[in-house]
CSV table of C-alpha atoms in Angstrom, one decimal:
chain,number,residue,atom,x,y,z
A,1,MET,CA,-46.8,2.8,-73.0
A,2,SER,CA,-45.9,6.2,-71.5
A,3,ARG,CA,-44.6,9.2,-73.5
A,4,PRO,CA,-41.1,9.8,-73.1
A,5,LYS,CA,-40.4,13.4,-71.4
A,6,ASN,CA,-37.4,13.7,-74.0
A,7,GLN,CA,-37.9,16.8,-76.2
A,8,ASN,CA,-36.5,15.0,-79.3
A,9,TYR,CA,-39.3,12.0,-79.0
A,10,LYS,CA,-41.6,11.7,-82.1
A,11,GLY,CA,-44.8,10.2,-81.8
A,12,HIS,CA,-46.6,8.0,-84.4
A,13,GLY,CA,-50.3,7.0,-84.9
A,14,LEU,CA,-51.5,9.1,-82.0
A,15,PRO,CA,-54.4,10.9,-83.6
A,16,LYS,CA,-56.0,7.1,-84.0
A,17,GLY,CA,-56.7,6.7,-80.6
A,18,LYS,CA,-55.6,3.6,-78.5
A,19,GLU,CA,-57.9,0.7,-79.7
A,20,ARG,CA,-56.8,-1.3,-82.3
A,21,GLU,CA,-60.5,-0.5,-84.0
A,22,GLN,CA,-60.8,-1.2,-87.9
A,23,ARG,CA,-59.3,1.7,-89.8
A,24,ALA,CA,-60.3,3.0,-93.0
A,25,SER,CA,-57.1,4.7,-93.9
A,26,ILE,CA,-53.4,3.7,-92.9
A,27,ARG,CA,-50.5,5.8,-93.5
A,28,PHE,CA,-47.6,4.1,-94.3
A,29,LYS,CA,-43.9,4.9,-94.9
A,30,THR,CA,-40.9,3.2,-96.6
A,31,THR,CA,-37.6,3.9,-98.2
A,32,LEU,CA,-37.5,0.9,-100.5
A,33,ILE,CA,-38.3,1.6,-104.2
A,34,ASN,CA,-39.2,-1.7,-105.6
A,35,THR,CA,-41.9,-4.3,-105.6
A,36,LEU,CA,-42.8,-3.3,-102.0
A,37,MET,CA,-43.6,0.5,-102.9
A,38,ASP,CA,-46.0,-1.3,-105.6
A,39,VAL,CA,-47.8,-3.3,-103.1
A,40,LEU,CA,-48.0,-0.6,-100.5
A,41,ARG,CA,-49.6,1.8,-103.0
A,42,HIS,CA,-51.9,-0.4,-104.6
A,43,ARG,CA,-53.3,-1.3,-101.1
A,44,PRO,CA,-56.9,0.1,-100.4
A,45,GLY,CA,-57.3,2.5,-98.0
A,46,TRP,CA,-53.4,2.8,-97.8
A,47,VAL,CA,-51.7,6.5,-97.8
A,48,GLU,CA,-48.2,7.1,-98.7
A,49,VAL,CA,-46.5,9.5,-96.0
A,50,LYS,CA,-43.3,11.4,-97.0
A,51,ASP,CA,-40.4,13.0,-94.9
A,52,GLU,CA,-41.5,13.8,-91.3
A,53,GLY,CA,-45.3,12.8,-91.5
A,54,GLU,CA,-46.7,10.9,-89.1
A,55,TRP,CA,-47.4,7.2,-89.7
A,56,ASP,CA,-49.0,4.0,-89.1
A,57,PHE,CA,-46.9,1.4,-90.7
A,58,TYR,CA,-43.0,1.8,-91.5
A,59,TRP,CA,-41.4,-0.5,-93.7
A,60,CYS,CA,-38.1,0.7,-92.3
A,61,ASP,CA,-34.4,0.0,-92.8
A,62,ILE,CA,-32.2,-1.3,-90.1
A,63,SER,CA,-30.3,2.0,-89.5
A,64,TRP,CA,-33.5,3.7,-88.6
A,65,LEU,CA,-33.8,1.3,-85.6
A,66,ARG,CA,-30.6,2.6,-84.4
A,67,GLU,CA,-31.2,6.0,-84.7
A,68,ASN,CA,-34.8,6.4,-83.7
A,69,PHE,CA,-36.6,3.3,-81.9
A,70,ASP,CA,-35.5,4.3,-78.5
A,71,HIS,CA,-36.9,7.7,-79.1
A,72,THR,CA,-40.1,7.2,-80.7
A,73,TYR,CA,-43.5,6.8,-79.3
A,74,MET,CA,-45.7,4.5,-81.0
A,75,ASP,CA,-49.4,4.2,-80.5
A,76,GLU,CA,-51.2,0.7,-79.8
A,77,HIS,CA,-51.7,-0.1,-83.6
A,78,VAL,CA,-48.5,0.9,-85.2
A,79,ARG,CA,-46.3,-1.4,-86.9
A,80,ILE,CA,-42.5,-1.3,-88.1
A,81,SER,CA,-40.8,-4.1,-89.8
A,82,HIS,CA,-37.7,-5.1,-87.7
A,83,PHE,CA,-37.2,-6.2,-84.2
A,84,ARG,CA,-34.9,-3.8,-82.3
A,85,ASN,CA,-31.7,-6.3,-82.2
A,86,HIS,CA,-32.7,-8.5,-85.4
A,87,TYR,CA,-29.2,-9.1,-85.8
A,88,GLU,CA,-28.8,-11.8,-83.0
A,89,LEU,CA,-30.4,-14.0,-85.8
A,90,THR,CA,-29.2,-12.1,-89.1
A,91,ARG,CA,-25.6,-11.5,-88.5
A,92,LYS,CA,-23.6,-14.7,-89.2
A,93,ASN,CA,-21.3,-14.9,-85.9
A,94,TYR,CA,-24.2,-14.2,-83.7
A,95,MET,CA,-26.3,-16.6,-85.3
A,96,VAL,CA,-23.9,-19.3,-84.7
A,97,LYS,CA,-23.1,-18.3,-81.3
A,98,ASN,CA,-26.8,-18.2,-80.3
A,99,LEU,CA,-27.5,-21.6,-82.1
A,100,LYS,CA,-24.2,-23.4,-80.1
A,101,ARG,CA,-25.7,-21.7,-76.7
A,102,PHE,CA,-29.0,-23.1,-77.5
A,103,ARG,CA,-27.8,-26.8,-78.2
A,104,LYS,CA,-25.8,-26.9,-74.6
A,105,GLN,CA,-29.0,-25.6,-73.0
A,106,LEU,CA,-31.1,-28.3,-74.5
A,107,GLU,CA,-28.6,-31.0,-73.8
A,108,ARG,CA,-28.5,-30.1,-70.3
A,109,GLU,CA,-32.3,-29.6,-69.9
A,110,VAL,CA,-33.7,-32.3,-72.2
A,111,GLY,CA,-30.9,-34.7,-73.3
A,112,LYS,CA,-28.5,-35.0,-76.3
A,113,LEU,CA,-31.3,-36.7,-78.9
A,114,GLU,CA,-33.1,-33.1,-78.6
A,115,ALA,CA,-29.9,-31.2,-78.7
A,116,ALA,CA,-28.7,-33.2,-81.9
A,117,LYS,CA,-31.8,-31.7,-83.5
A,118,CYS,CA,-29.7,-28.3,-83.7
A,119,ASP,CA,-27.0,-30.1,-85.7
A,120,PHE,CA,-27.7,-28.3,-88.8
A,121,PHE,CA,-25.4,-25.4,-89.4
A,122,PRO,CA,-21.7,-26.2,-90.5
A,123,LYS,CA,-18.7,-26.3,-88.0
A,124,THR,CA,-18.0,-22.3,-87.8
A,125,PHE,CA,-15.5,-20.2,-86.1
A,126,GLU,CA,-15.3,-16.7,-85.9
A,127,MET,CA,-12.4,-14.8,-86.8
A,128,PRO,CA,-9.9,-13.5,-85.6
A,129,CYS,CA,-11.0,-14.1,-82.4
A,130,GLU,CA,-11.5,-18.0,-82.6
A,131,TYR,CA,-8.3,-18.1,-84.8
A,132,HIS,CA,-6.4,-20.6,-82.6
A,133,LEU,CA,-9.4,-22.9,-82.2
A,134,PHE,CA,-9.9,-22.9,-85.9
A,135,VAL,CA,-6.4,-23.8,-86.6
A,136,GLU,CA,-7.0,-26.8,-84.3
A,137,GLU,CA,-9.8,-28.0,-85.9
A,138,PHE,CA,-8.1,-27.3,-89.4
A,139,ARG,CA,-5.2,-29.6,-88.5
A,140,LYS,CA,-7.5,-32.4,-87.3
A,141,ASN,CA,-9.2,-32.6,-91.0
A,142,PRO,CA,-6.4,-31.6,-93.3
A,143,GLY,CA,-7.3,-31.4,-97.3
A,144,ILE,CA,-10.9,-30.1,-96.7
A,145,THR,CA,-12.4,-27.0,-97.9
A,146,TRP,CA,-13.5,-24.1,-95.5
A,147,ILE,CA,-15.5,-21.2,-97.0
A,148,MET,CA,-14.5,-17.4,-95.3
A,149,LYS,CA,-17.5,-14.8,-94.9
A,150,PRO,CA,-17.9,-11.7,-93.7
A,151,VAL,CA,-20.2,-11.5,-91.0
A,152,ALA,CA,-22.0,-8.3,-91.8
A,153,ARG,CA,-22.1,-8.3,-95.8
A,154,SER,CA,-24.7,-9.7,-98.2
A,155,GLN,CA,-24.7,-10.7,-102.2
A,156,GLY,CA,-21.8,-12.9,-101.6
A,157,LYS,CA,-19.4,-10.0,-101.1
A,158,GLY,CA,-16.1,-10.7,-99.4
A,159,ILE,CA,-16.5,-14.6,-99.7
A,160,PHE,CA,-13.8,-17.0,-100.6
A,161,LEU,CA,-12.8,-20.7,-100.2
A,162,PHE,CA,-9.4,-22.2,-99.3
A,163,ARG,CA,-8.1,-25.4,-98.4
A,164,ARG,CA,-4.5,-24.3,-97.0
A,165,LEU,CA,-3.6,-22.8,-93.6
A,166,LYS,CA,-1.1,-20.5,-95.7
A,167,ASP,CA,-4.4,-18.9,-97.2
A,168,ILE,CA,-5.8,-18.1,-94.0
A,169,MET,CA,-2.7,-16.6,-92.2
A,170,ASP,CA,-2.4,-14.3,-95.1
A,171,TRP,CA,-5.8,-13.2,-94.5
A,172,ARG,CA,-4.9,-12.8,-90.8
A,173,LYS,CA,-2.0,-10.9,-91.6
A,174,GLY,CA,-3.7,-8.8,-93.9
A,175,THR,CA,-7.3,-8.1,-92.3
A,176,ALA,CA,-6.8,-8.4,-88.3
A,177,GLY,CA,-4.3,-5.5,-88.3
A,178,LYS,CA,-5.7,-2.7,-90.7
A,179,LYS,CA,-8.4,-0.5,-90.9
A,180,LEU,CA,-11.2,-1.2,-93.4
A,181,THR,CA,-11.1,0.7,-96.5
A,182,SER,CA,-12.8,4.4,-96.2
A,183,LEU,CA,-16.3,3.3,-97.5
A,184,GLU,CA,-16.6,0.5,-94.9
A,185,ALA,CA,-15.3,2.4,-92.3
A,186,GLN,CA,-17.9,5.3,-92.8
A,187,PRO,CA,-20.4,5.8,-89.9
A,188,ALA,CA,-23.2,3.5,-90.4
A,189,ARG,CA,-26.2,5.1,-92.4
A,190,SER,CA,-29.1,3.8,-94.5
A,191,ALA,CA,-28.3,2.6,-97.8
A,192,VAL,CA,-29.9,0.5,-100.5
A,193,ASN,CA,-28.0,-1.8,-102.8
A,194,SER,CA,-28.5,-2.4,-106.4
A,195,SER,CA,-30.8,-5.4,-105.4
A,196,GLY,CA,-33.3,-3.3,-103.3
A,197,SER,CA,-32.6,-5.0,-100.3
A,198,HIS,CA,-30.3,-3.2,-97.4
A,199,ASP,CA,-26.6,-3.6,-97.5
A,200,THR,CA,-26.1,-5.0,-94.0
A,201,ARG,CA,-22.7,-3.2,-94.0
A,202,SER,CA,-24.7,0.0,-93.0
A,203,SER,CA,-26.7,-1.8,-90.4
A,204,ASP,CA,-26.9,-1.4,-86.7
A,205,ASP,CA,-25.1,-4.9,-86.5
A,206,GLN,CA,-21.6,-3.5,-87.1
A,207,LYS,CA,-20.5,-2.4,-83.8
A,208,ASP,CA,-17.1,-4.3,-83.9
A,209,GLU,CA,-16.6,-4.2,-87.1
A,210,ILE,CA,-14.1,-1.0,-87.1
A,211,PRO,CA,-11.3,-1.2,-86.9
A,212,VAL,CA,-11.3,-5.2,-87.8
A,213,GLU,CA,-13.7,-6.6,-89.8
A,214,ASN,CA,-14.9,-10.0,-88.4
A,215,TYR,CA,-15.5,-12.9,-90.5
A,216,VAL,CA,-16.6,-16.6,-89.9
A,217,ALA,CA,-14.5,-19.5,-91.1
A,218,GLN,CA,-17.1,-22.5,-92.2
A,219,ARG,CA,-16.7,-25.8,-92.9
A,220,TYR,CA,-17.7,-25.9,-96.8
A,221,ILE,CA,-20.6,-28.6,-97.8
A,222,GLU,CA,-18.5,-30.5,-100.2
A,223,ASN,CA,-21.1,-33.0,-101.2
A,224,PRO,CA,-24.2,-30.5,-102.2
A,225,TYR,CA,-26.9,-32.1,-104.0
A,226,LEU,CA,-26.8,-31.3,-107.7
A,227,ILE,CA,-29.6,-30.7,-110.0
A,228,GLY,CA,-28.1,-30.7,-113.8
A,229,GLY,CA,-24.8,-30.8,-112.3
A,230,ARG,CA,-25.3,-27.2,-110.8
A,231,LYS,CA,-25.3,-26.4,-107.3
A,232,PHE,CA,-28.3,-24.4,-105.6
A,233,ASP,CA,-29.6,-23.3,-102.6
A,234,LEU,CA,-33.2,-22.6,-101.3
A,235,ARG,CA,-34.5,-19.1,-100.2
A,236,VAL,CA,-37.7,-19.5,-97.8
A,237,TYR,CA,-39.6,-17.0,-96.0
A,238,VAL,CA,-40.7,-16.8,-92.3
A,239,LEU,CA,-42.8,-14.2,-91.0
A,240,VAL,CA,-42.4,-13.6,-86.9
A,241,MET,CA,-45.0,-11.5,-85.4
A,242,SER,CA,-43.9,-12.2,-81.7
A,243,TYR,CA,-41.1,-13.8,-79.8
A,244,ILE,CA,-42.9,-13.7,-76.7
A,245,PRO,CA,-44.7,-15.9,-77.0
A,246,LEU,CA,-42.9,-17.2,-80.2
A,247,ARG,CA,-45.4,-16.7,-83.5
A,248,ALA,CA,-44.2,-17.3,-86.8
A,249,TRP,CA,-45.5,-18.1,-90.1
A,250,LEU,CA,-44.2,-20.3,-93.2
A,251,TYR,CA,-44.8,-18.9,-96.6
A,252,ARG,CA,-45.5,-21.9,-99.1
A,253,ASP,CA,-43.5,-20.1,-102.1
A,254,GLY,CA,-39.9,-19.4,-102.2
A,255,PHE,CA,-37.3,-20.5,-104.9
A,256,ALA,CA,-34.1,-22.5,-105.6
A,257,ARG,CA,-31.2,-20.2,-106.8
A,258,PHE,CA,-28.9,-22.0,-109.0
A,259,SER,CA,-25.0,-21.4,-110.0
A,260,ASN,CA,-24.5,-20.9,-113.5
A,261,THR,CA,-21.6,-23.2,-113.8
A,262,ARG,CA,-21.2,-26.8,-113.2
A,263,PHE,CA,-20.1,-27.6,-109.6
A,264,THR,CA,-16.6,-28.9,-109.4
A,265,LEU,CA,-14.3,-29.0,-106.3
A,266,ASN,CA,-11.1,-28.6,-108.5
A,267,SER,CA,-11.8,-24.9,-109.0
A,268,ILE,CA,-12.4,-23.3,-105.8
A,269,ASP,CA,-11.7,-19.9,-107.0
A,270,ASP,CA,-14.4,-19.6,-109.3
A,271,GLN,CA,-17.5,-17.7,-107.8
A,272,TYR,CA,-20.1,-18.6,-110.7
A,273,VAL,CA,-19.4,-22.2,-109.3
A,274,HIS,CA,-19.8,-22.0,-105.7
A,275,LEU,CA,-22.0,-18.8,-105.1
A,276,THR,CA,-25.8,-19.1,-105.9
A,277,ASN,CA,-26.3,-15.4,-105.1
A,278,VAL,CA,-28.4,-13.8,-107.7
A,279,ALA,CA,-26.2,-10.6,-107.6
A,280,VAL,CA,-23.2,-12.8,-108.3
A,281,GLN,CA,-24.7,-15.2,-110.8
A,282,LYS,CA,-26.1,-12.2,-113.0
A,283,THR,CA,-22.6,-11.1,-113.8
A,284,SER,CA,-21.7,-14.2,-115.2
A,285,PRO,CA,-20.7,-14.1,-119.0
A,286,ASP,CA,-23.3,-16.7,-120.2
A,287,TYR,CA,-26.2,-15.3,-117.7
A,288,HIS,CA,-29.9,-15.4,-119.4
A,289,PRO,CA,-31.9,-12.8,-117.9
A,290,LYS,CA,-35.0,-14.1,-119.1
A,291,LYS,CA,-34.4,-17.4,-117.9
A,292,GLY,CA,-32.4,-16.6,-114.7
A,293,CYS,CA,-31.3,-19.1,-112.3
A,294,LYS,CA,-34.3,-19.9,-110.2
A,295,TRP,CA,-36.7,-22.5,-109.5
A,296,MET,CA,-40.1,-22.4,-107.6
A,297,LEU,CA,-40.0,-24.3,-104.8
A,298,GLN,CA,-43.0,-26.5,-106.3
A,299,ARG,CA,-41.2,-27.4,-109.0
A,300,PHE,CA,-38.3,-28.0,-106.9
A,301,ARG,CA,-40.5,-30.1,-104.6
A,302,GLN,CA,-42.0,-32.3,-107.5
A,303,TYR,CA,-38.6,-33.0,-108.9
A,304,LEU,CA,-37.6,-34.6,-105.6
A,305,ALA,CA,-40.4,-36.7,-105.3
A,306,SER,CA,-39.9,-37.9,-108.8
A,307,LYS,CA,-36.4,-38.9,-107.9
A,308,HIS,CA,-36.5,-40.1,-104.3
A,309,GLY,CA,-40.5,-40.6,-103.4
A,310,PRO,CA,-42.8,-38.6,-101.5
A,311,GLU,CA,-41.8,-40.1,-97.9
A,312,ALA,CA,-37.8,-38.8,-98.7
A,313,VAL,CA,-39.0,-35.4,-99.6
A,314,GLU,CA,-41.8,-35.2,-96.5
A,315,ARG,CA,-38.7,-35.9,-94.3
A,316,LEU,CA,-36.6,-33.3,-95.8
A,317,PHE,CA,-39.0,-30.7,-95.3
A,318,SER,CA,-39.8,-31.7,-92.2
A,319,ASP,CA,-36.3,-31.4,-91.4
A,320,MET,CA,-36.4,-27.7,-92.5
A,321,ASP,CA,-39.4,-27.0,-90.2
A,322,ASN,CA,-37.0,-28.0,-87.6
A,323,ILE,CA,-34.7,-25.6,-88.9
A,324,PHE,CA,-36.8,-22.6,-89.0
A,325,VAL,CA,-38.1,-23.4,-85.1
A,326,LYS,CA,-34.9,-24.1,-83.6
A,327,SER,CA,-33.1,-21.1,-84.8
A,328,LEU,CA,-36.1,-18.7,-83.8
A,329,GLN,CA,-36.0,-20.3,-80.4
A,330,SER,CA,-32.5,-19.9,-80.1
A,331,VAL,CA,-32.9,-16.0,-79.9
A,332,GLN,CA,-36.1,-16.4,-78.5
A,333,LYS,CA,-34.8,-15.0,-75.1
A,334,VAL,CA,-32.4,-12.7,-76.5
A,335,ILE,CA,-34.7,-10.6,-78.8
A,336,ILE,CA,-36.1,-7.6,-77.9
A,337,SER,CA,-39.9,-8.5,-78.6
A,338,ASP,CA,-42.0,-5.8,-78.9
A,339,LYS,CA,-45.6,-5.2,-80.1
A,340,HIS,CA,-44.9,-3.1,-82.4
A,341,CYS,CA,-42.2,-5.3,-84.5
A,342,PHE,CA,-42.8,-8.0,-87.1
A,343,GLU,CA,-39.9,-9.6,-89.3
A,344,LEU,CA,-39.8,-10.9,-92.6
A,345,TYR,CA,-36.9,-13.4,-92.4
A,346,GLY,CA,-35.5,-14.8,-95.9
A,347,TYR,CA,-33.8,-18.2,-95.0
A,348,ASP,CA,-31.0,-19.5,-97.0
A,349,ILE,CA,-31.0,-23.4,-97.1
A,350,LEU,CA,-28.4,-25.8,-98.8
A,351,ILE,CA,-29.5,-29.4,-99.5
A,352,ASP,CA,-26.6,-32.1,-99.5
A,353,GLN,CA,-26.5,-35.5,-101.4
A,354,ASP,CA,-27.8,-37.3,-98.2
A,355,LEU,CA,-31.1,-34.9,-98.3
A,356,LYS,CA,-30.1,-33.0,-95.2
A,357,PRO,CA,-30.8,-29.5,-94.8
A,358,TRP,CA,-28.2,-27.1,-93.9
A,359,LEU,CA,-28.8,-23.5,-92.4
A,360,LEU,CA,-26.5,-21.1,-94.2
A,361,GLU,CA,-27.8,-17.6,-93.1
A,362,VAL,CA,-30.9,-16.1,-92.3
A,363,ASN,CA,-31.4,-12.3,-93.9
A,364,ALA,CA,-33.2,-9.7,-92.2
A,365,SER,CA,-34.0,-7.6,-95.4
A,366,PRO,CA,-34.3,-10.2,-98.2
A,367,SER,CA,-34.1,-9.0,-101.6
A,368,LEU,CA,-37.6,-7.5,-102.7
A,369,THR,CA,-36.4,-6.5,-106.2
A,370,ALA,CA,-37.5,-9.1,-108.7
A,371,SER,CA,-35.0,-10.8,-111.2
A,372,SER,CA,-37.8,-11.8,-113.7
A,373,GLN,CA,-41.9,-11.9,-114.2
A,374,GLU,CA,-42.2,-15.1,-111.9
A,375,ASP,CA,-40.1,-13.5,-109.4
A,376,TYR,CA,-42.3,-10.0,-109.2
A,377,GLU,CA,-45.1,-12.3,-108.7
A,378,LEU,CA,-43.9,-14.2,-106.0
A,379,LYS,CA,-42.8,-11.1,-104.1
A,380,THR,CA,-45.8,-9.4,-104.8
A,381,CYS,CA,-48.0,-12.2,-103.4
A,382,LEU,CA,-45.6,-12.5,-100.6
A,383,LEU,CA,-45.8,-9.0,-99.4
A,384,GLU,CA,-49.6,-9.0,-99.8
A,385,ASP,CA,-49.8,-12.1,-97.6
A,386,THR,CA,-47.3,-10.3,-95.4
A,387,LEU,CA,-49.8,-7.0,-95.0
A,388,HIS,CA,-52.7,-9.3,-94.3
A,389,VAL,CA,-51.1,-11.1,-91.3
A,390,VAL,CA,-49.6,-7.9,-90.1
A,391,ASP,CA,-53.5,-7.0,-90.2
A,392,MET,CA,-53.1,-3.0,-89.7
A,393,GLU,CA,-56.9,-3.2,-90.9
A,394,ALA,CA,-57.7,-5.2,-87.9
A,395,ARG,CA,-59.8,-7.6,-89.8
A,396,LEU,CA,-58.5,-11.0,-88.6
A,397,THR,CA,-59.5,-12.8,-85.2
A,398,GLY,CA,-56.5,-13.9,-84.3
A,399,ARG,CA,-57.3,-17.6,-84.6
A,400,GLU,CA,-56.4,-18.3,-88.1
A,401,LYS,CA,-54.2,-20.9,-88.8
A,402,ARG,CA,-53.7,-19.8,-92.8
A,403,VAL,CA,-53.7,-16.2,-94.2
A,404,GLY,CA,-53.0,-16.2,-98.0
A,405,GLY,CA,-49.8,-17.9,-98.8
A,406,PHE,CA,-48.7,-18.1,-95.2
A,407,ASP,CA,-49.6,-21.1,-92.9
A,408,LEU,CA,-48.9,-20.7,-88.9
A,409,MET,CA,-46.2,-22.9,-87.8
A,410,TRP,CA,-45.7,-21.9,-84.5
A,411,ASN,CA,-47.9,-20.4,-81.8
A,412,ASP,CA,-46.2,-20.8,-78.3
A,413,GLY,CA,-45.8,-24.4,-79.5
A,414,PRO,CA,-46.3,-26.4,-82.7
A,415,VAL,CA,-49.5,-26.0,-84.8
A,416,SER,CA,-51.4,-28.9,-85.9
A,417,ARG,CA,-53.0,-29.2,-89.5
A,418,GLU,CA,-56.7,-29.7,-89.8
A,419,GLU,CA,-58.2,-32.7,-88.7
A,420,GLY,CA,-58.5,-35.6,-90.9
A,421,THR,CA,-55.2,-34.9,-92.9
A,422,PRO,CA,-53.0,-38.2,-93.4
A,423,ASP,CA,-50.2,-38.7,-90.6
A,424,LEU,CA,-47.0,-38.4,-92.1
A,425,SER,CA,-44.8,-37.5,-88.8
A,426,GLY,CA,-45.0,-40.2,-86.9
A,427,MET,CA,-46.4,-38.3,-84.1
A,428,GLY,CA,-49.8,-39.9,-83.9
A,429,ASN,CA,-52.5,-37.7,-85.2
A,430,PHE,CA,-50.5,-34.7,-85.2
A,431,VAL,CA,-48.9,-33.2,-88.3
A,432,THR,CA,-47.5,-29.7,-88.4
A,433,ASN,CA,-49.3,-27.0,-90.2
A,434,THR,CA,-46.8,-26.6,-92.8
A,435,HIS,CA,-46.7,-26.6,-96.9
A,436,LEU,CA,-43.9,-25.2,-98.2
A,437,GLY,CA,-43.2,-26.1,-101.8
A,438,CYS,CA,-47.4,-27.0,-101.8
A,439,VAL,CA,-49.8,-25.5,-103.9
A,440,ASN,CA,-50.6,-22.0,-102.9
A,441,ASP,CA,-54.0,-21.2,-104.1
A,442,ARG,CA,-53.7,-18.1,-102.0
A,443,LYS,CA,-56.6,-15.9,-103.6
A,444,LYS,CA,-59.4,-18.6,-103.2
A,445,GLN,CA,-58.4,-18.6,-99.7
A,446,LEU,CA,-58.2,-14.9,-99.1
A,447,ARG,CA,-61.7,-14.7,-100.8
A,448,GLN,CA,-63.0,-17.4,-98.4
A,449,LEU,CA,-61.4,-16.1,-95.4
A,450,PHE,CA,-62.4,-12.1,-95.7
A,451,ARG,CA,-66.0,-13.6,-96.8
A,452,SER,CA,-66.3,-15.7,-93.3
A,453,LEU,CA,-65.0,-12.5,-91.5
A,454,GLN,CA,-67.3,-10.2,-92.9
A,455,GLY,CA,-70.3,-12.8,-92.0
A,456,GLN,CA,-68.9,-13.2,-88.5
A,457,LYS,CA,-69.2,-9.3,-87.9
A,458,LYS,CA,-72.6,-9.2,-89.3
A,459,VAL,CA,-73.9,-11.6,-87.0
A,460,PRO,CA,-75.1,-9.9,-83.8
A,461,SER,CA,-73.4,-11.1,-80.5
């Protein structure tokens, strides 16, 4: 990459040279004060850089991209934690637009059967621009429940459920014609919310949020799978190292987030019934901070296997794999793929009573603040393994199919599990290399991995 002649450019990683040789010292920078900072500070050989100092690794906030990405020269080995236009997948209206376009493309090029594999998101309309299309759909199915979500907010803010057209007409009169509140109309800037994740209201993906705040109207899943009478969704982590070619890793751990109140459709105004966001649930009067509202994915998988049998569970988790891959493929040609960028996505998945998974949204800045000790341990391991895969130290060969809790799910095509694994997919001997909710013996695996890598380096070529 040549250096821009622009006098405002900033160079990073320059003294290190262009080759990606092994590094004893990595200079890092971040604005997040949470689990991430703990992990970065404890990583051997990593040194924190403050203010305008040069860095090799920057876990940046999404507003930094808009302000600095195009004016920054980065040496070969430098890495940052977002793709330039990540919002194509992580903003609710763009995600749906890209999935709809991809579905049509598949139907045209491969056929309806393949296109049907994209039917994992509820019927959705962007508001106010698709208001008339929405009204047409609404009148076809009177009495069902819809959910309204602001396209660029997080933590359950601004969400409401409705069943009457009058409610949406009142919303339209109130929102479409008026300016945003002074807080939302301020220029986009870096902001960290109380959960430690970046509030997407201050992100790059709000170009059209002023003066009208865009929403999506989405058909509400009225038959969610319940455990103990309560609704939940799943948070799953996917790490994308490249879009061209697509190279994606799936983390074994994750969690189910439960609502604090038993599910009912009789009360659509109660956010404690319908919204599973921790930021919402922890304000509930009977919330127990120590108990929290989370199950580890391993526990969830075991629970389902005991109720429905292992085959049904394999089908469900295979359907979730399909969601991760198809959603990434839907934005593969529009995301600006840059070798300096990676992204750790937080996927939110809802399961219905038929054990069908639905994609609710994808987060570019999943919360890295812990709500319990178990949560802290999960996020610490997740971040440590993310850094192992990003591999600033240049220790990996590039042929690994597993690094700690991450399994390589897609590498310009589906990745197969090791030979000799029982066939559970119905695809001959091919079984996808995913282990979501399975045992995560990451410490043992990392010891073996780095021991074998050291051994390889000692053998003369």
